[in-house]
Amino acid sequence: MRRLISAIILFFGFSIGNVISASPLDQSADSAYTAGDFSLATSLYEKELKESGSSATLYYNLGNCYYRLGKMAKAVIAYERSLRLDPSNSSAKANLDFVNSKLVDIKGYEGSFISRTFSDITSLMSANAWGWFSLILFCLIVAATALYLFSGNVRLRKTGFFGGGIICILFIFSIVFAFNARNMMTAKNKGVVSVPSSILSTSPRHPQNRTEEAMLLHEGARVTILDSIASPTDSLKTMWYDVAFDNDHRAWINSADVEII
């Protein structure tokens, strides 16, 4: 029992100790946005990010600026980064869905139904929120155990036993979701096409002919990076990413055409 408690304390210390605190927005950036000077607002929000660090609110506002400027890829990246820090940001989610609806490329299904469901549940809360939820469940497990061991009432002992068992299962899932949420927040395997259009290749090099052209992706398309390699036929050793657009489309893209989320 002592080892379990020590492991829980270590986990929560690691998860909760990395809370991302949002810096106050610079009033001049807000004023510039309100006045319609989106270029100035963008530069001020970017400066705020460099000086104050990552913030879900700043990325959200930056996404709004990029969209107003017609920079769709930048807008997608900003909203995605905002949601990584705060998955519960419904405004960022709504704006991201709206921007995605304006993109040229229509994405099919990614992953299996189970993996998508798991990701959707994980995205309901941030890693820290899942951590706090797990801590609450752990306290309930301790209370249910005490009720079972020390209560003289048979009905209360049954409640403690069966209730504690159910809570224990939820606790295990919450721990898994917390770690998965943290992995999603720090993952570097998601990217967005940052150029007007990019021709993907069947091999890690520029297509030599039409048969080597795998597909065409446009600005704002979100891809999953599966592998990377320097082109063996390029003297500059250009880096190429093996990417999946959805379950049916996978090819190689020049790393210069992609910005990592």
Coordinates of C-alpha atoms in Angstrom, one line a residue, residues 4 31 87 110 142 167 179 239:
L4 CA 1.2 2.5 -4.3
S31 CA -6.7 47.0 -28.9
P87 CA -8.7 20.7 -24.7
E110 CA -7.8 8.4 -39.2
V142 CA -9.2 5.1 0.3
I167 CA -14.0 3.5 -8.5
F179 CA -0.6 9.9 -19.4
M239 CA 14.6 15.9 -45.0

